[in-house]
Backbone as a printed PyTorch tensor [residue, N CA C, xyz], in Angstrom:
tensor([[[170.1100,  -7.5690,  77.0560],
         [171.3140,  -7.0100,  77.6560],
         [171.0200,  -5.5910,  78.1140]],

        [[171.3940,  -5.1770,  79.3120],
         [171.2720,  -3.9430,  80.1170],
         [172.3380,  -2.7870,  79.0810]],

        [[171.5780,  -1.9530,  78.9830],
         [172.6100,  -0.3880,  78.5410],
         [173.0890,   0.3890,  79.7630]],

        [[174.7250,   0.1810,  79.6680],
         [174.9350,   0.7740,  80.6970],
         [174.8270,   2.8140,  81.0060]],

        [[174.8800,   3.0400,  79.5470],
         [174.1500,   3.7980,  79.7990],
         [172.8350,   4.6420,  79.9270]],

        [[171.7970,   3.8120,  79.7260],
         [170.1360,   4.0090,  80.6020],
         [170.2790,   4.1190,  81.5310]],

        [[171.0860,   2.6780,  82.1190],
         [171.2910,   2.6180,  83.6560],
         [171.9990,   4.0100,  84.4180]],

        [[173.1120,   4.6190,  83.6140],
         [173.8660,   5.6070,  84.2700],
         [172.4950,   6.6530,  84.4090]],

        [[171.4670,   6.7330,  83.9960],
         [170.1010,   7.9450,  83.5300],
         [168.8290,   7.7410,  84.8180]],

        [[169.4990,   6.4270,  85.5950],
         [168.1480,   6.1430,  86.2520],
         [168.7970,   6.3600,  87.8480]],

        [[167.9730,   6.9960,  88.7070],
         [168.0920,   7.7040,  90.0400],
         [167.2550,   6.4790,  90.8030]],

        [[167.2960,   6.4310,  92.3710],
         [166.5620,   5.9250,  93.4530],
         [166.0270,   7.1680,  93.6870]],

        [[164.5480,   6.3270,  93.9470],
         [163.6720,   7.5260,  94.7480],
         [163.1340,   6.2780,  95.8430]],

        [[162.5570,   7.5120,  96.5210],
         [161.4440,   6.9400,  97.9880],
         [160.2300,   7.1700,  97.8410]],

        [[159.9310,   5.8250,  98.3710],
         [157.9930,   6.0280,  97.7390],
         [157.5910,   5.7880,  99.2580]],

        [[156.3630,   6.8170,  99.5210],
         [155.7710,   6.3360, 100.7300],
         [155.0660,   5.0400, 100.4820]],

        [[154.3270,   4.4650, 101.1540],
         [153.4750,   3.9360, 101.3970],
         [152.7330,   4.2330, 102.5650]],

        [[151.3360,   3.2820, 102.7370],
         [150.2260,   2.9200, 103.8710],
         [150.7670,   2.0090, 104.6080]],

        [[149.8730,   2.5390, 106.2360],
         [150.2460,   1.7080, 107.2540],
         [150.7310,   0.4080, 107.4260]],

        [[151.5860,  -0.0410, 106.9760],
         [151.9800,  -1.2990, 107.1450],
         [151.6260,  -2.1870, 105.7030]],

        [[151.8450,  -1.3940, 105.0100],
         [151.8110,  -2.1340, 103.1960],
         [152.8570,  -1.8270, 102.5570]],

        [[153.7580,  -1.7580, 103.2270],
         [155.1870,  -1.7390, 102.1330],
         [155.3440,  -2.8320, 101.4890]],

        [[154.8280,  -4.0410, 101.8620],
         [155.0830,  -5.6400, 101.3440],
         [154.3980,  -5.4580, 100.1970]],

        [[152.8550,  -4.9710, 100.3590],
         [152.1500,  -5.1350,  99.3930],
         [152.7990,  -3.7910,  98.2400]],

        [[152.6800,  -2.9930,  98.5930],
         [153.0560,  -1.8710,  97.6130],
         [154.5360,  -2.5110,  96.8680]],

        [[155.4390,  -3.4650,  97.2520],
         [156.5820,  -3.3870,  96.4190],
         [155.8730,  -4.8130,  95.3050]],

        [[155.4350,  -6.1830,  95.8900],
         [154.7330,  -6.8790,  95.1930],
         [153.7540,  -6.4310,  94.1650]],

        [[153.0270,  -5.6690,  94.3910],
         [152.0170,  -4.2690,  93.0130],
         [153.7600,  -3.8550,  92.2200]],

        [[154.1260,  -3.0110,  92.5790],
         [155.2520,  -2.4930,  91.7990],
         [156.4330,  -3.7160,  90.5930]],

        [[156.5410,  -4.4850,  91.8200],
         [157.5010,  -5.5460,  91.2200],
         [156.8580,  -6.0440,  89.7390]],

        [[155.5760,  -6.1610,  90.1900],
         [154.1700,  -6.5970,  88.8110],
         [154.4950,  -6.0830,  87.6540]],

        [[154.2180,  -4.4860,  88.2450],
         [154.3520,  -3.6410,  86.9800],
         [155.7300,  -3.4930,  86.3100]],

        [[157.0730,  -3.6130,  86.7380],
         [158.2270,  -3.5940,  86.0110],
         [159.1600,  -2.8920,  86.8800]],

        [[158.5130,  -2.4470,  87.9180],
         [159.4110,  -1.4170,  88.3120],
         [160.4720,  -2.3990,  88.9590]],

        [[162.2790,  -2.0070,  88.8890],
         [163.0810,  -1.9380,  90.0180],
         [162.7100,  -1.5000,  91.4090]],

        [[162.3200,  -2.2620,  92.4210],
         [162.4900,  -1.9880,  94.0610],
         [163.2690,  -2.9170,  94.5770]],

        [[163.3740,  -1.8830,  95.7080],
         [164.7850,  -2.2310,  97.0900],
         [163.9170,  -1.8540,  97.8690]],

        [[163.2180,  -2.8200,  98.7000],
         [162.9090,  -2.7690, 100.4120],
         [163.8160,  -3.3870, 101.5050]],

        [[164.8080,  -2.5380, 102.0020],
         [165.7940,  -3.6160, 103.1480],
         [164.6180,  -3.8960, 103.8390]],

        [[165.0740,  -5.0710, 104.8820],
         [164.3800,  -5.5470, 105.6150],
         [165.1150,  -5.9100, 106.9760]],

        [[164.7610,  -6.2680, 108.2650],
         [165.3310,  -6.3140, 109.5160],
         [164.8980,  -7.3800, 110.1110]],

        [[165.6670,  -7.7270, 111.6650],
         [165.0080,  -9.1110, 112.0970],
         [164.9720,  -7.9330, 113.4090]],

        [[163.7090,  -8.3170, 114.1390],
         [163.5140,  -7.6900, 114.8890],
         [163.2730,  -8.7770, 116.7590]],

        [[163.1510,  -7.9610, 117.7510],
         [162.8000,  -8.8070, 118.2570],
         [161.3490,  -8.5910, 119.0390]],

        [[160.0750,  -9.1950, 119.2710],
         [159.3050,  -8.9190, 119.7940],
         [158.4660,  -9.6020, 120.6270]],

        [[157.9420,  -9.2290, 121.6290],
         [156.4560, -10.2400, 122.2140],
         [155.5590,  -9.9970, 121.8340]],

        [[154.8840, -11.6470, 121.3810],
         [153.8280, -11.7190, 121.0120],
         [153.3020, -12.7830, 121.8910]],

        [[152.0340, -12.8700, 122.7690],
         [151.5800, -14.0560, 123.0010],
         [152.4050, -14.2520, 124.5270]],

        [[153.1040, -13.4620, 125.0410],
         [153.6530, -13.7960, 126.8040],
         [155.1740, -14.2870, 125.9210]],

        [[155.4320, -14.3470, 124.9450],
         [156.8750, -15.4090, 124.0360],
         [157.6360, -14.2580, 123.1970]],

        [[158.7040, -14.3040, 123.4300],
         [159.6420, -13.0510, 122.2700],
         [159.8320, -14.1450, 121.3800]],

        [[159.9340, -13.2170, 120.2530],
         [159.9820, -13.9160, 118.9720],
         [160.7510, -13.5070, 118.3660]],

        [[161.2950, -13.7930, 116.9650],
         [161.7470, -12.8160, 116.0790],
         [161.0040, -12.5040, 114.9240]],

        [[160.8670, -11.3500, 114.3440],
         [160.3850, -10.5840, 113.2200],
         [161.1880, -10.1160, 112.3350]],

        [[160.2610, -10.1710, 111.2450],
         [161.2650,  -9.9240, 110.0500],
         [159.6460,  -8.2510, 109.9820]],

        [[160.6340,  -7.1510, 109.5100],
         [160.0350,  -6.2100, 109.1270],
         [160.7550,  -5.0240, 108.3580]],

        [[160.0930,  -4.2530, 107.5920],
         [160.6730,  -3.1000, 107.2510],
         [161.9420,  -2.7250, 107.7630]],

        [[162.9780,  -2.5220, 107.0090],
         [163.8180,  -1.6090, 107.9060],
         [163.7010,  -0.4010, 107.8760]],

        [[162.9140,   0.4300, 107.3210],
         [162.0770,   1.7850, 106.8840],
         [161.1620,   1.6860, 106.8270]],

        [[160.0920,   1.2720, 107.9780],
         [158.4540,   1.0520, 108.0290],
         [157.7990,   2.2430, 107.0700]],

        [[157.0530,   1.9820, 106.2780],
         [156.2690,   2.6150, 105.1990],
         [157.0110,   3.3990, 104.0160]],

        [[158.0640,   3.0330, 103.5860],
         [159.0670,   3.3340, 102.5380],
         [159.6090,   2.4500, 101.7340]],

        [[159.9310,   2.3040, 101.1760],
         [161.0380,   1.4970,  99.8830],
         [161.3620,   2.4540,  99.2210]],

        [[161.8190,   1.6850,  98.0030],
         [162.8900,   2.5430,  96.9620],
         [162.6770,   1.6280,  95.5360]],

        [[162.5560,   2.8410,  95.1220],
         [162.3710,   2.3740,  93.4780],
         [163.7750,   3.3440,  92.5110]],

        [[163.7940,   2.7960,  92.0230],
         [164.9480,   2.9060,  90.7440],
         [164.2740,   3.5360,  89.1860]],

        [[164.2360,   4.9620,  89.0820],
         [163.6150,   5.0280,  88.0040],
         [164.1520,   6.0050,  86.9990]],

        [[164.1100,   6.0050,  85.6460],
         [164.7210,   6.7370,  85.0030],
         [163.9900,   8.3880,  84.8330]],

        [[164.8650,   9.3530,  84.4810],
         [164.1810,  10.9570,  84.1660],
         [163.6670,  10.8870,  82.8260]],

        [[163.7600,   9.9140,  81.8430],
         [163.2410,   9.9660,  80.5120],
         [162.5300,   8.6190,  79.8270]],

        [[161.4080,   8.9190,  79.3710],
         [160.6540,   7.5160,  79.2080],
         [160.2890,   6.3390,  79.9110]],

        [[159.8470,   6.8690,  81.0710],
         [159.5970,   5.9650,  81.9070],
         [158.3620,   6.6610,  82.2580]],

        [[156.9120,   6.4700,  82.8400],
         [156.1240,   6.8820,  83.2890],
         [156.0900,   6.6730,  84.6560]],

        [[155.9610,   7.5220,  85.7940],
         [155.5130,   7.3960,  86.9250],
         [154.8640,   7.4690,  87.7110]],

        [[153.4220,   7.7380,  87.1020],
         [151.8600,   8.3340,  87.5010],
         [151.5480,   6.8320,  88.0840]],

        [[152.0680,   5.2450,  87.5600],
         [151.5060,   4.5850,  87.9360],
         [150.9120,   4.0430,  89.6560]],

        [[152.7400,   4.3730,  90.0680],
         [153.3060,   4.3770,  91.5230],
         [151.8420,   5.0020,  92.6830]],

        [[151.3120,   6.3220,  91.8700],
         [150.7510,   7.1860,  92.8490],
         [148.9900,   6.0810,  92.8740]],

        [[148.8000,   5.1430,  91.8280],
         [147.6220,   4.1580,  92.3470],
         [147.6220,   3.0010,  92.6850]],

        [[149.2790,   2.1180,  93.0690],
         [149.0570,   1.1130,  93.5000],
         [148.9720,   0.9270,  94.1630]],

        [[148.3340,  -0.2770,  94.4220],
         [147.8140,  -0.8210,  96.1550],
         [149.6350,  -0.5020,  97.2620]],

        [[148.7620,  -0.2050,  98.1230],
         [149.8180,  -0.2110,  99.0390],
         [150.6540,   1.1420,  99.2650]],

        [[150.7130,   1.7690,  98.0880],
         [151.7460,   3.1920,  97.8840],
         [151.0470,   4.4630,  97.9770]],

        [[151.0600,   5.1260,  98.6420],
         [151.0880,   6.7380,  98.4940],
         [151.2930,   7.2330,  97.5580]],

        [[152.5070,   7.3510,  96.8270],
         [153.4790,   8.0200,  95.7180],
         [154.6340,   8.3040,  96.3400]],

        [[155.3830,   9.3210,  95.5320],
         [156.7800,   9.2940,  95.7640],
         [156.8090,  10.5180,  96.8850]],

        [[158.1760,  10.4010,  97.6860],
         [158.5930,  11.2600,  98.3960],
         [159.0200,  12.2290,  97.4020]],

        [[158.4140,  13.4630,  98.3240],
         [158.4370,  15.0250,  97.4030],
         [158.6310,  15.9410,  98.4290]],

        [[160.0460,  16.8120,  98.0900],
         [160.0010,  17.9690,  98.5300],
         [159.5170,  19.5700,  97.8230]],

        [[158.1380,  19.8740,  98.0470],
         [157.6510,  20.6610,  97.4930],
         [156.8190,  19.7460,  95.6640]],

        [[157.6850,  20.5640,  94.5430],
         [157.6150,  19.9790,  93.3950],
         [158.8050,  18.8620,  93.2340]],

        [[159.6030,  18.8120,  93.6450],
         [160.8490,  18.4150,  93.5030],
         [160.3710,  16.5130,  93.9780]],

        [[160.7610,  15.8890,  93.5610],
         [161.3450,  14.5160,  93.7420],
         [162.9830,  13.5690,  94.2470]],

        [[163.3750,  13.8870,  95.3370],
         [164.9100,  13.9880,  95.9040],
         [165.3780,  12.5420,  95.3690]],

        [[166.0430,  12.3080,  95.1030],
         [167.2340,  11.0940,  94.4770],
         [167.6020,  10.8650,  95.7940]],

        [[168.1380,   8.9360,  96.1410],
         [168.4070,   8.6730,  97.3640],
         [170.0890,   8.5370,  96.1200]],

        [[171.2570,   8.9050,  97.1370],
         [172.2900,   8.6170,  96.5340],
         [172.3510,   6.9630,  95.7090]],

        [[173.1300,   7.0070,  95.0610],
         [173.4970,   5.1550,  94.3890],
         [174.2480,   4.4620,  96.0910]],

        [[175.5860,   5.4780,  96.1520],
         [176.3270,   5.1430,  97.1400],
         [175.1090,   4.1000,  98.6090]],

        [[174.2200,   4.6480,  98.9470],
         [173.9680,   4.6410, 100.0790],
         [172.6750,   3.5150,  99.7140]],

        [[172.0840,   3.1620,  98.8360],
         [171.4630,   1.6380,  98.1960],
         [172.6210,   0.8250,  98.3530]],

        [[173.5900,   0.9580,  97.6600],
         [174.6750,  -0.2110,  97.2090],
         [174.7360,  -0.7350,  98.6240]],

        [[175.4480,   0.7580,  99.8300],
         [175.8940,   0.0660, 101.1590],
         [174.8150,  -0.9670, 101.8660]],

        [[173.1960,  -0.5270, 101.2020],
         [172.4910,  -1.4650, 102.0220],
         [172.6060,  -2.6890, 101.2780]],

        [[172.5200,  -2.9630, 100.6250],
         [172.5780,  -3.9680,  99.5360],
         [173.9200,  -4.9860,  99.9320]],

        [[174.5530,  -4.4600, 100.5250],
         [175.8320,  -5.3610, 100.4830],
         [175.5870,  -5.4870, 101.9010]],

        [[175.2230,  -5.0900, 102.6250],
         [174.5250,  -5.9340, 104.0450],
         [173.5650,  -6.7620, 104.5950]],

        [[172.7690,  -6.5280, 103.2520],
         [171.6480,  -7.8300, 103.3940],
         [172.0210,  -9.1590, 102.2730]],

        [[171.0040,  -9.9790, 102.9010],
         [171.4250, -11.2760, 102.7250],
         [170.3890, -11.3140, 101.1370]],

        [[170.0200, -12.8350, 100.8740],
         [169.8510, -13.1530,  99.6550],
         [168.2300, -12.8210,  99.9520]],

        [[167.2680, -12.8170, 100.8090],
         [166.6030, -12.1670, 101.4040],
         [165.9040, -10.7650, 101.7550]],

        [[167.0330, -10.3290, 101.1970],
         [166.8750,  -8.7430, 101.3110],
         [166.9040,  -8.3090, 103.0490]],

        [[167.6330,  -9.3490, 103.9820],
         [167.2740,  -8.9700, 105.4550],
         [168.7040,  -8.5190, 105.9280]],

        [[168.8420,  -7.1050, 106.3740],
         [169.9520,  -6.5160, 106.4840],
         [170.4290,  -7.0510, 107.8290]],

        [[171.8320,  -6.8980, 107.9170],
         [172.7030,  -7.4670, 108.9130],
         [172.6110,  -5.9690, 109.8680]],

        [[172.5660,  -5.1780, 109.8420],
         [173.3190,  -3.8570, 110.4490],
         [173.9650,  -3.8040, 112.2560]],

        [[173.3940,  -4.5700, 112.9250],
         [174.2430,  -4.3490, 114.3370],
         [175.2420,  -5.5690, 114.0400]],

        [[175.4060,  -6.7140, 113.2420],
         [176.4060,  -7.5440, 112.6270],
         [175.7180,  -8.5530, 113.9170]],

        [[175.8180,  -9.8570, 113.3070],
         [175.2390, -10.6120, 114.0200],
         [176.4830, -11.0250, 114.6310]],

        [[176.3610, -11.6320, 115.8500],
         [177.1780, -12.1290, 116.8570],
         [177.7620, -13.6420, 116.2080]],

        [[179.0440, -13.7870, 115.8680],
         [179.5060, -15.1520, 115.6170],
         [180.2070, -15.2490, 117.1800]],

        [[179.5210, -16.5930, 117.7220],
         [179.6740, -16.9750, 118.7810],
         [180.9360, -18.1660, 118.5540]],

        [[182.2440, -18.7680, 118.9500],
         [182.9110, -19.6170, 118.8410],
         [182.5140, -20.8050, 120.0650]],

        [[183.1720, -21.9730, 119.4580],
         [182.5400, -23.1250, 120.7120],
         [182.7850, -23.0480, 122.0090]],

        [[182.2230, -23.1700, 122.6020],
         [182.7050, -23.2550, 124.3460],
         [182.5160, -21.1880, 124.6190]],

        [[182.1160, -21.0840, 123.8480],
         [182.1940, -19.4070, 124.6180],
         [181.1820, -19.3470, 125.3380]],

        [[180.9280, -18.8880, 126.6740],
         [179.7400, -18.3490, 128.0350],
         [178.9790, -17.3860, 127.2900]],

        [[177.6460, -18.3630, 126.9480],
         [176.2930, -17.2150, 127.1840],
         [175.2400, -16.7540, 127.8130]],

        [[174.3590, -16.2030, 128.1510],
         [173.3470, -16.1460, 128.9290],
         [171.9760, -16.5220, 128.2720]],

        [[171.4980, -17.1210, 129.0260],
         [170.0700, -17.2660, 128.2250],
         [168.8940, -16.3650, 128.7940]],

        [[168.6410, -15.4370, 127.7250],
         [167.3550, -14.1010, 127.9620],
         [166.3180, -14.1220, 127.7940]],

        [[166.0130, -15.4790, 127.8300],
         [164.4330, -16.0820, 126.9310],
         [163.6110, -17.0770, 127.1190]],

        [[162.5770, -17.6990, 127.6830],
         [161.7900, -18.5060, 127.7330],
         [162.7960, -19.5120, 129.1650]],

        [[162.5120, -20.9530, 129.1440],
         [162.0840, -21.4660, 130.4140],
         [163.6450, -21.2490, 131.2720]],

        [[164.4010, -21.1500, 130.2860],
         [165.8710, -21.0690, 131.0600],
         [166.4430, -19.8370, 131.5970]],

        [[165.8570, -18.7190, 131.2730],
         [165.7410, -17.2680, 131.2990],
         [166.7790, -17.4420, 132.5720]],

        [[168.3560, -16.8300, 132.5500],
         [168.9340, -16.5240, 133.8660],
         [169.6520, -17.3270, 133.6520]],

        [[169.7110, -18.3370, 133.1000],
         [171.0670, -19.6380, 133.3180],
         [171.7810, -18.8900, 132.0990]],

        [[173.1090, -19.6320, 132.7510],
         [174.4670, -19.5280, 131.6910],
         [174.8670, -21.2760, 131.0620]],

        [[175.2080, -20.9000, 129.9240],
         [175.3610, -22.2020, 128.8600],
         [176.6310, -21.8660, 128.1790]],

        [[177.0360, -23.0820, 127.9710],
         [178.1520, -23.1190, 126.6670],
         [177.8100, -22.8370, 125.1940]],

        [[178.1890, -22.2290, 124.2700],
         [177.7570, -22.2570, 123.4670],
         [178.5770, -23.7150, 122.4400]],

        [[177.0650, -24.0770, 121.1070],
         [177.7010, -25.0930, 121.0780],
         [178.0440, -24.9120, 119.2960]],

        [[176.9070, -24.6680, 118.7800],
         [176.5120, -24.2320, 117.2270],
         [175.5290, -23.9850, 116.9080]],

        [[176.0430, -22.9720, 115.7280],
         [174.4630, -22.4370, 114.9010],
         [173.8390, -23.3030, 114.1080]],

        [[172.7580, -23.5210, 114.1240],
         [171.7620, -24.6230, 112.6820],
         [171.7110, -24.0310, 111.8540]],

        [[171.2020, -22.6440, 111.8160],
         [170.8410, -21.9140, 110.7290],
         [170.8950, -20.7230, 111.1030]],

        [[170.1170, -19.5250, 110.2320],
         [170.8720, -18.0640, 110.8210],
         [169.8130, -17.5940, 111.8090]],

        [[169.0250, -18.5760, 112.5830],
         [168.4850, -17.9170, 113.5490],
         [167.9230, -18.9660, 114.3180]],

        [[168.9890, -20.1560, 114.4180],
         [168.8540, -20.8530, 115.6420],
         [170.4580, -21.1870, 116.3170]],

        [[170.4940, -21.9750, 117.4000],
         [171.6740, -22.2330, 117.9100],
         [171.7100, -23.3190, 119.1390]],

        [[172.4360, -24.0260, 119.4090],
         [172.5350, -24.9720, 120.4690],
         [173.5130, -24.7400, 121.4960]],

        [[173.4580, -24.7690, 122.7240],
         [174.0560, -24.3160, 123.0400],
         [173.5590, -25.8260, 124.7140]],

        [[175.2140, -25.8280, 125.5350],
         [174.9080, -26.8580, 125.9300],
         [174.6120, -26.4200, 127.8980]],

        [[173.5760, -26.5560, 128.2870],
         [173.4670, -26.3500, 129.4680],
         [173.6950, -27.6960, 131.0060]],

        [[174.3760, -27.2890, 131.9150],
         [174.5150, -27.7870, 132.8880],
         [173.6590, -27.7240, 134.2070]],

        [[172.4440, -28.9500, 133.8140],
         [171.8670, -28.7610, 135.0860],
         [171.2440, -29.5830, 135.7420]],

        [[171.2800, -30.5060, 137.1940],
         [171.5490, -31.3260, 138.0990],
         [172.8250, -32.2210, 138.0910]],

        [[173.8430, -31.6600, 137.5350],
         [174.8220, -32.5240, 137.0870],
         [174.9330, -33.3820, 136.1130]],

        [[174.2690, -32.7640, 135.1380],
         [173.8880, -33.2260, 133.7370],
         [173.8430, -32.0680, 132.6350]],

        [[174.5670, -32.6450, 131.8540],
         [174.8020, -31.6960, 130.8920],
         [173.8380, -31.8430, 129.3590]],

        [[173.1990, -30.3980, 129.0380],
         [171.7960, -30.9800, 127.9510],
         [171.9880, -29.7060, 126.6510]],

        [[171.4550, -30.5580, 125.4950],
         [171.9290, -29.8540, 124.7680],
         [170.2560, -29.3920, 124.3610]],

        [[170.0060, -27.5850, 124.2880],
         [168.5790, -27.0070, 124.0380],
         [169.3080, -26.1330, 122.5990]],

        [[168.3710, -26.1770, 121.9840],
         [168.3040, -25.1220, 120.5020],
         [167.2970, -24.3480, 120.7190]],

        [[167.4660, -22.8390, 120.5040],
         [167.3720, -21.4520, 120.5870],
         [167.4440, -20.8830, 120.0260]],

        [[166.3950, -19.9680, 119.7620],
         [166.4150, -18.5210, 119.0890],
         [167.9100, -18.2180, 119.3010]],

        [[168.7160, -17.4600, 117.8050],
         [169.3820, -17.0950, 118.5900],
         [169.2370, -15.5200, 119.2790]],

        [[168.2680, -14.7030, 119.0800],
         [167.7880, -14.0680, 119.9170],
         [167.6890, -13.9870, 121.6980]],

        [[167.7630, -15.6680, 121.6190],
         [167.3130, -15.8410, 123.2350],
         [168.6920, -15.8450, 124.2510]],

        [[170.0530, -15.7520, 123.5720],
         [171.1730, -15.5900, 124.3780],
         [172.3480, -14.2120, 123.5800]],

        [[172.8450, -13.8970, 124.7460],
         [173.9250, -13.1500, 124.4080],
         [174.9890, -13.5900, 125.5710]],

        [[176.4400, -12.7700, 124.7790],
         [177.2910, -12.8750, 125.7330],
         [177.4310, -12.9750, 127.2380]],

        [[177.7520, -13.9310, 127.9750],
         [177.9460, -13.3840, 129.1190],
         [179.1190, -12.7600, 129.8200]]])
């Protein structure tokens, strides 16, 4: 059982990390015991002539660890794979508020992949555009989501009406 008050004793901090090892630096950490919070983002990108979606950092080379001011050691942080050590101003070690973890925390999913521009709930029959691959320029009905990052949506074309599933990356409003 958790003491709620230890817990009231323990601050968020920010740990750097190396180029593109925040994954690895929180997996090392998670090992050792520590509490981390890495939000995470869906991004969109080309790779290969094809936009895709990405899942990445939402603070490329940062996370957040949860650690107490008494009996806790933190020398470990500064040799695991992946981590730098902690963000430091001067001698000092800055506390990220509780407030401003919680707000991310309650925007990401079970995933840890934050919502923040709020994803578009599209209703049936609403006009979208398609921004992506072979249909790039046509307008479609929208029809439904499969999952949280696909969608069907129904297009009209030679006088035939066809139903394609999509990123939903690959349309927005029209």
């Amino acid at each position: 059982m958790k003491n709620p008050r230890a817990d009231a004793c323990r601050r968020w901090h920010a740990v750097f990390c190396k180029p593109q090892q925040d994954a690895r630096a929180e997996e090392n950490l998670l090992h050792q015991g520590f509490e981390i919070f890495r939000p995470k983002t869906r991004t969109r990108k080309t790779h290969g002539g094809r936009r895709r979606a990405w899942v990445e950092s939402l603070f490329p080379r940062y996370l957040f660890v949860r650690l107490s001011r008494q009996g806790q050691d933190w020398t470990p942080i500064r040799s695991t794979r992946g981590a730098i050590g902690l963000v430091r101003l001067g001698q000092q070690t800055p506390t990220v508020p509780d407030f401003i973890i919680e707000d991310l925390r309650r925007r990401c999913d079970a995933n840890g992949i934050c919502n923040l521009s709020g994803r578009i709930d599209y209703q049936p029959d609403d006009l979208v555009e398609i921004i992506d691959g072979p249909c790039a320029g046509y307008r479609a009905l929208f029809k439904a989501r499969t999952s949280d990052e696909r969608v069907v949506v129904l297009l009209k074309l030679l006088n035939h009406q066809r139903e394609l599933e999509l990123d939903d990356v690959s349309i927005r409003r029209a």
